[in-house]
mmCIF file of C-alpha atoms in Angstrom:
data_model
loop_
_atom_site.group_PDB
_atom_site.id
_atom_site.type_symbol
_atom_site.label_atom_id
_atom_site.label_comp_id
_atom_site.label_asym_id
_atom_site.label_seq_id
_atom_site.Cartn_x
_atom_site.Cartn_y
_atom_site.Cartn_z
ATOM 1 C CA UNK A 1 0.000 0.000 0.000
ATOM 2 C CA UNK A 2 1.314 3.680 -1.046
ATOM 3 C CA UNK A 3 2.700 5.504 2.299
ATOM 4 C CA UNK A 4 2.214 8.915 0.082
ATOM 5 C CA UNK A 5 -1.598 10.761 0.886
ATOM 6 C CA UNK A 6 -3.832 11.657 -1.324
ATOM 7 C CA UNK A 7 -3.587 15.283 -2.373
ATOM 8 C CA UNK A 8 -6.357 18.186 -2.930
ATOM 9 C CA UNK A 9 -7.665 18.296 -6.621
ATOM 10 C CA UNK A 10 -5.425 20.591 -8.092
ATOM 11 C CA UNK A 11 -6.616 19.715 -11.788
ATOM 12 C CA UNK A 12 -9.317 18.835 -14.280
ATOM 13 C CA UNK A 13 -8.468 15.600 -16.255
ATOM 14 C CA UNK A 14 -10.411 13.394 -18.489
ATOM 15 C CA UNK A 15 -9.707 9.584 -18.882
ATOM 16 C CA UNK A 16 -11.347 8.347 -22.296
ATOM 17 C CA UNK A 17 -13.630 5.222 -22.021
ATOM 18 C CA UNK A 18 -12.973 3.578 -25.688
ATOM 19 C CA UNK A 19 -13.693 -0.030 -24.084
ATOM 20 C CA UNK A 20 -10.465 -1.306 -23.763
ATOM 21 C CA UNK A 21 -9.103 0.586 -20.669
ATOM 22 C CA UNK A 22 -8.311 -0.575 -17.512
ATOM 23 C CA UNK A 23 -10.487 2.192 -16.287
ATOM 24 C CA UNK A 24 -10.826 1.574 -12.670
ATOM 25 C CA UNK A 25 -7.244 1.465 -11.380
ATOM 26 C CA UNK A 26 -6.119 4.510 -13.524
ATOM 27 C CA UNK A 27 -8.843 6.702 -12.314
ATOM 28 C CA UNK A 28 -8.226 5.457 -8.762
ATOM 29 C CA UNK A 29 -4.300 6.356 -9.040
ATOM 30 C CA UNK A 30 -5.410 9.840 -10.282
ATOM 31 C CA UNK A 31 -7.810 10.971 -7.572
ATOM 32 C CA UNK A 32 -5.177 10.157 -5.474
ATOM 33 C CA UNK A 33 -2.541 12.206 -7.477
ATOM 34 C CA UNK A 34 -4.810 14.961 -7.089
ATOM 35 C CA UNK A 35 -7.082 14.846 -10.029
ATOM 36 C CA UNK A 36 -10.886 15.328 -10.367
ATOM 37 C CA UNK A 37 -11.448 12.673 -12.908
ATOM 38 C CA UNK A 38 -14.369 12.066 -15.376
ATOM 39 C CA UNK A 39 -14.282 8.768 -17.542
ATOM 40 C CA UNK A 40 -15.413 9.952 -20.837
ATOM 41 C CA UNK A 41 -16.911 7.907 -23.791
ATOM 42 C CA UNK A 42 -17.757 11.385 -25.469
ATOM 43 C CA UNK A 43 -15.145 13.178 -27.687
ATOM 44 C CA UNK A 44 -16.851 16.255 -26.768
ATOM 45 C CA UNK A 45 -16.043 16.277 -22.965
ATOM 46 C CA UNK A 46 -11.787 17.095 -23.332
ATOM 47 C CA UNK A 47 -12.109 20.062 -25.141
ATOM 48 C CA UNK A 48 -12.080 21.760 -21.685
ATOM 49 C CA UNK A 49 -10.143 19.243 -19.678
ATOM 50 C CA UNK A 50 -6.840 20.316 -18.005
ATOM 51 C CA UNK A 51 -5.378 16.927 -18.914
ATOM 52 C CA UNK A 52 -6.603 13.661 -21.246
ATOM 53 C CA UNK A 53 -5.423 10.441 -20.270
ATOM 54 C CA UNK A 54 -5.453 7.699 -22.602
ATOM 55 C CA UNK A 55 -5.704 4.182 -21.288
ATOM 56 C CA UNK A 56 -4.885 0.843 -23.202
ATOM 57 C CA UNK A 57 -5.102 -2.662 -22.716
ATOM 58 C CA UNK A 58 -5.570 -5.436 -25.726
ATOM 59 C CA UNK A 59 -4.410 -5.021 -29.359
ATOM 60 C CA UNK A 60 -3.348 -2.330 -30.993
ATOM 61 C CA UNK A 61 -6.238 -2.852 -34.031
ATOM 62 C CA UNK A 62 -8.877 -2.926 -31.368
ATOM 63 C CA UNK A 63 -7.755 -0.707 -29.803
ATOM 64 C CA UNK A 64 -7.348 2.238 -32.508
ATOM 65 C CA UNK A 65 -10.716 0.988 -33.828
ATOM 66 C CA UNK A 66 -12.890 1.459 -30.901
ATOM 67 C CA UNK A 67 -11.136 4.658 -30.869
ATOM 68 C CA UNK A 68 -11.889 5.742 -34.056
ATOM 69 C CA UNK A 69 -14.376 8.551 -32.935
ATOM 70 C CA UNK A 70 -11.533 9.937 -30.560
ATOM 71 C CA UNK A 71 -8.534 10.270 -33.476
ATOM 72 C CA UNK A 72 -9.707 14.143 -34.600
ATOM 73 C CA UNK A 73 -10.473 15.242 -30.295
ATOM 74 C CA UNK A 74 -6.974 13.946 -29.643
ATOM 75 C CA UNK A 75 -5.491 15.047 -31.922
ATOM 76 C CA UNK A 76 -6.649 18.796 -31.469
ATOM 77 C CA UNK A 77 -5.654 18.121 -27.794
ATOM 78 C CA UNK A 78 -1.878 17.354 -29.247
ATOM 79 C CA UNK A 79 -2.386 20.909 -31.208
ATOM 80 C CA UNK A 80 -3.203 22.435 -27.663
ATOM 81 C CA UNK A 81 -1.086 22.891 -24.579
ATOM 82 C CA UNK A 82 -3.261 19.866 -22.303
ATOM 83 C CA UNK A 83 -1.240 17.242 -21.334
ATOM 84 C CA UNK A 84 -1.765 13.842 -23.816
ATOM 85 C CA UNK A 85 -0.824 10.508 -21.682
ATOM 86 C CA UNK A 86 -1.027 7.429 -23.177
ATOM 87 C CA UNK A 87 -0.531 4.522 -20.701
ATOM 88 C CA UNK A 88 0.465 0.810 -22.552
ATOM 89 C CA UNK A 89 -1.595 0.065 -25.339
ATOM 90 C CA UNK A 90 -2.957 3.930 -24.919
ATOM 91 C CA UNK A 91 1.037 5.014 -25.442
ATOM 92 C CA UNK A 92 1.806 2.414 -28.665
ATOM 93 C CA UNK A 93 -1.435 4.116 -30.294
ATOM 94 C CA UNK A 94 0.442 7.564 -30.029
ATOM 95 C CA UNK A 95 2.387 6.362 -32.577
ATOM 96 C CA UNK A 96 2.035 5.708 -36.505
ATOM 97 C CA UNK A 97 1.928 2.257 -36.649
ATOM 98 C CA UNK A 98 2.600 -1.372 -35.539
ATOM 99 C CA UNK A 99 3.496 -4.542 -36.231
ATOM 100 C CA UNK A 100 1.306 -6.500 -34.064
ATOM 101 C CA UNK A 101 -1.457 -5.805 -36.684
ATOM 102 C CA UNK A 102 -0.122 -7.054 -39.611
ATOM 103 C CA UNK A 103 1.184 -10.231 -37.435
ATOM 104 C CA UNK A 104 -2.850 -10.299 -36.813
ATOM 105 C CA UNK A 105 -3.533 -10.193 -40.304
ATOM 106 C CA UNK A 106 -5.373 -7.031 -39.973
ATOM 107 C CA UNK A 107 -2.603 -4.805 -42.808
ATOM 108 C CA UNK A 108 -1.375 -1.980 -41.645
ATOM 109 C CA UNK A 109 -3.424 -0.072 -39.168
ATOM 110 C CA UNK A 110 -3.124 3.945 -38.824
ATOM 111 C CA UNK A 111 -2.023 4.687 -35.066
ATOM 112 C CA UNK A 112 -2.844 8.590 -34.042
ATOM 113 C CA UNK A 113 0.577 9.540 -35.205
ATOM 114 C CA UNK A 114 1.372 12.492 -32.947
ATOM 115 C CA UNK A 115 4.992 10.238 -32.167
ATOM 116 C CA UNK A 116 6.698 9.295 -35.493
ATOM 117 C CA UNK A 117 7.823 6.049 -35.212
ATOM 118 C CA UNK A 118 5.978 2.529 -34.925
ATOM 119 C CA UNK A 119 6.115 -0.467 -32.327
ATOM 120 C CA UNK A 120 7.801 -3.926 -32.395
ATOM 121 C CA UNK A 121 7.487 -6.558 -30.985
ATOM 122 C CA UNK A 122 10.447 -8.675 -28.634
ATOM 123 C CA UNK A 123 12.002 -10.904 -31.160
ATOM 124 C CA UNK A 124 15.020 -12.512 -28.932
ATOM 125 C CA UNK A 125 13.857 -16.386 -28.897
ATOM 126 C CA UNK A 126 15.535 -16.485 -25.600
ATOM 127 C CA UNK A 127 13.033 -13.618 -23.886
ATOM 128 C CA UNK A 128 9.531 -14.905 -21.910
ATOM 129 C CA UNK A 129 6.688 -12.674 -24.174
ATOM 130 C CA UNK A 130 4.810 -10.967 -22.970
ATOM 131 C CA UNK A 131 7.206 -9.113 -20.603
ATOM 132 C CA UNK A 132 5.980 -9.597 -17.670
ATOM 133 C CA UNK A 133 6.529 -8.008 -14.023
ATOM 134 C CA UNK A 134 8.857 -5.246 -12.435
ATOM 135 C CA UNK A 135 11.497 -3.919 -14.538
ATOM 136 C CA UNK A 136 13.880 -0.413 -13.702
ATOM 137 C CA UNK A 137 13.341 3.064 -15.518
ATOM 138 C CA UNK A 138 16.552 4.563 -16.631
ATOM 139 C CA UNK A 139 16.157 8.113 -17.449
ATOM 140 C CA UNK A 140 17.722 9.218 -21.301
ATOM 141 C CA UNK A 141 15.902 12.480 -21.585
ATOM 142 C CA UNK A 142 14.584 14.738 -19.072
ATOM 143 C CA UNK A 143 10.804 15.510 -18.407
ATOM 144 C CA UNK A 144 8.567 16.598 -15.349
ATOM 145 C CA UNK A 145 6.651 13.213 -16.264
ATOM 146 C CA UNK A 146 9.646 11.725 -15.173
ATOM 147 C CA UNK A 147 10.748 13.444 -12.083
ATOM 148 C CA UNK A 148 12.526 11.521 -9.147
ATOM 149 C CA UNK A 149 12.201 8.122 -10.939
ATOM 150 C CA UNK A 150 15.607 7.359 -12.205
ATOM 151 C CA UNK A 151 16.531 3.803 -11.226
ATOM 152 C CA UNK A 152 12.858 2.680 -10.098
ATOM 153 C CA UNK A 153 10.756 -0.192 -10.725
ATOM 154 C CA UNK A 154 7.478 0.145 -12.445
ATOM 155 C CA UNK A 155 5.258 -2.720 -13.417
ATOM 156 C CA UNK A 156 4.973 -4.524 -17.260
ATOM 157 C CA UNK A 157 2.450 -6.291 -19.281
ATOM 158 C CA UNK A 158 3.478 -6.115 -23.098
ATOM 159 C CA UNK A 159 4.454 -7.458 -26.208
ATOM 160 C CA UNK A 160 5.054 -4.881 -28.398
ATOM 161 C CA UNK A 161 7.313 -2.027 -27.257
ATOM 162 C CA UNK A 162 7.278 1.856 -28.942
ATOM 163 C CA UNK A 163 10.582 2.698 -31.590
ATOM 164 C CA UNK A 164 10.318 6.082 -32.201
ATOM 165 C CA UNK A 165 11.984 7.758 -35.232
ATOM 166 C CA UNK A 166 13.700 10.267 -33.185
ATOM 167 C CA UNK A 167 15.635 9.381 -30.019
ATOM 168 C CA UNK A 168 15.370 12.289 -28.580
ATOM 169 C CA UNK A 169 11.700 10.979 -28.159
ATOM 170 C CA UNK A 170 12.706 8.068 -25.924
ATOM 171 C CA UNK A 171 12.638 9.928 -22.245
ATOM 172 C CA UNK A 172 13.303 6.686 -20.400
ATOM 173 C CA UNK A 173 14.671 3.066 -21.394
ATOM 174 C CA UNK A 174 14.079 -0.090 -19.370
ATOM 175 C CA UNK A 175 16.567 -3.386 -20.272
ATOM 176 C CA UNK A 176 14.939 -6.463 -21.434
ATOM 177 C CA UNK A 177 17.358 -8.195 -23.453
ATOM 178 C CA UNK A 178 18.125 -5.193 -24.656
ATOM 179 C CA UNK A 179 16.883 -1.310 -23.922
ATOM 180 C CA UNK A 180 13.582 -0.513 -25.179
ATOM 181 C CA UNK A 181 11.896 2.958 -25.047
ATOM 182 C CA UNK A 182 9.497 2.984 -21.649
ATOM 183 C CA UNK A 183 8.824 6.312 -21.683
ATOM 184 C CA UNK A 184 8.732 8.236 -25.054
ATOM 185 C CA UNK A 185 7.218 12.226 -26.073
ATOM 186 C CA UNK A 186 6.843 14.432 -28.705
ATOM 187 C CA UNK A 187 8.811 17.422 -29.798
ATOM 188 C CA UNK A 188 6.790 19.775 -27.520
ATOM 189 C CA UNK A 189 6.734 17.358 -24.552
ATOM 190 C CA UNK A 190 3.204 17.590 -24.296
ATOM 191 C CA UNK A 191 2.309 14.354 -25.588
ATOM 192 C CA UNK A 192 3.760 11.576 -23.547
ATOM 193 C CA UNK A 193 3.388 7.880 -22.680
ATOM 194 C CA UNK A 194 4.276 4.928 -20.739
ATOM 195 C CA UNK A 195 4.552 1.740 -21.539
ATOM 196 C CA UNK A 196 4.364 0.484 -18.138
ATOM 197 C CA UNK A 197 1.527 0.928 -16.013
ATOM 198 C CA UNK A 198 1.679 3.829 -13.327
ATOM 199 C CA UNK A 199 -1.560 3.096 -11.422
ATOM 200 C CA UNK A 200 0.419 -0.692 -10.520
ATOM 201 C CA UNK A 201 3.263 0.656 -9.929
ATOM 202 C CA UNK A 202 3.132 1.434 -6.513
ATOM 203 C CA UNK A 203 5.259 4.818 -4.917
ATOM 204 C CA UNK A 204 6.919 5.033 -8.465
ATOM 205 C CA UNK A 205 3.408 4.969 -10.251
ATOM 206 C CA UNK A 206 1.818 7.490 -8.165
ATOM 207 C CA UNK A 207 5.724 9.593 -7.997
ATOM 208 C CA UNK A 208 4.835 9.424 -11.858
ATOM 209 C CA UNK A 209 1.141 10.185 -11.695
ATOM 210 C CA UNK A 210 1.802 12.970 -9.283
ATOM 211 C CA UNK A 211 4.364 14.602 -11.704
ATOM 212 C CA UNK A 212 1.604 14.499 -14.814
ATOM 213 C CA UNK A 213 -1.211 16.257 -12.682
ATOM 214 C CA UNK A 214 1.097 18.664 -11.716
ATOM 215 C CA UNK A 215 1.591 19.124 -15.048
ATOM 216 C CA UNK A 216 -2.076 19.498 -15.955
ATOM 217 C CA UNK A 217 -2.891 22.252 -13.163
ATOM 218 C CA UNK A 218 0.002 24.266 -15.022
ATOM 219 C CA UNK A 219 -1.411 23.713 -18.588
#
């Protein structure tokens, strides 16, 4: 159990509900980072959120799919100053594309492309897939999303991990076989993601969740 309180609502954020979302625990971790949170299956309700958060659990396909009626809202929230946080599945779909859905057979599929660059998946025979379980955050690049984390543990459930175009995109790497992106952004910093979950990562999840409302209440 976290030995950090909860905090006063310093910020306005909205978490969208596109149906694959682990929707519970993130909007739990929130509220206790300090955010009034709505869960949102209406494109309409950001435009006036401090902060969007953008869950993800399942396959990338599905996942940008169901989402489908989002791609224009987020992206104008990209355009904007609010805070864009993908979390797993939520941060590969920040991306332009991946290869998990043409290993589905579903062609290529269009990810929001607001980070150039696409996601792979683990190809060393030798690794367990999915990667599974606690893993350290090594910090590349600094960011406030990021703050106080360097050398902690967050927890994994994936596949597929984000290769940006750009390394300067990559904020934090995390070793599995070899060093994958964990953390990656845009140019403006605005638009972020992990590919780790925050709301199960314990003191580091809420250190991290802490740092993005911040972030939201100075948007």
């Amino acid at each position: 159990m976290s030995t950090q309180s909860p905090r006063e609502t310093t910020a306005d954020v909205v978490v969208v509900d596109y149906g694959l979302g682990n929707l519970r625990s993130v909007t739990r971790g929130l509220e206790r980072a300090g955010a009034a949170v709505e869960v949102s299956d209406d494109p309409g309700d950001i435009d006036d959120a401090d902060g969007v958060v953008l869950p993800g659990v399942g396959a990338f396909g599905d996942g940008m799919e169901n989402a489908g009626p989002f791609r224009e809202a987020l992206r104008d929230v990209a355009a904007s100053d609010t805070p864009l946080f993908g979390i797993c599945l939520g941060m590969q779909m920040l991306l332009d594309t991946s290869e998990e859905a043409d290993r589905e057979g579903q062609g290529d599929v269009e990810g929001l492309g607001l980070i150039p660059g696409t996601n792979v998946r683990f190809d060393d025979p030798d690794l367990k897939v999915p990667h599974m379980g606690w893993n350290e955050l090594h910090v590349e690049h600094d960011h406030p999303l990021v703050a106080g984390v360097e050398g902690e543990y967050a927890y994994f459930v994936h596949s597929y991990y984000a290769e940006p175009d750009d390394p300067a995109h990559v904020v934090t790497t995390t070793d599995y076989g070899a060093d994958f992106a964990s953390v990656v952004t845009n140019d403006d910093g605005t638009v972020f993601g992990t590919q780790f979950h925050p709301e199960k990562s314990g003191e580091t999840g809420l250190r991290i969740l802490r740092n993005y409302v911040d972030l939201c209440a100075k948007s």
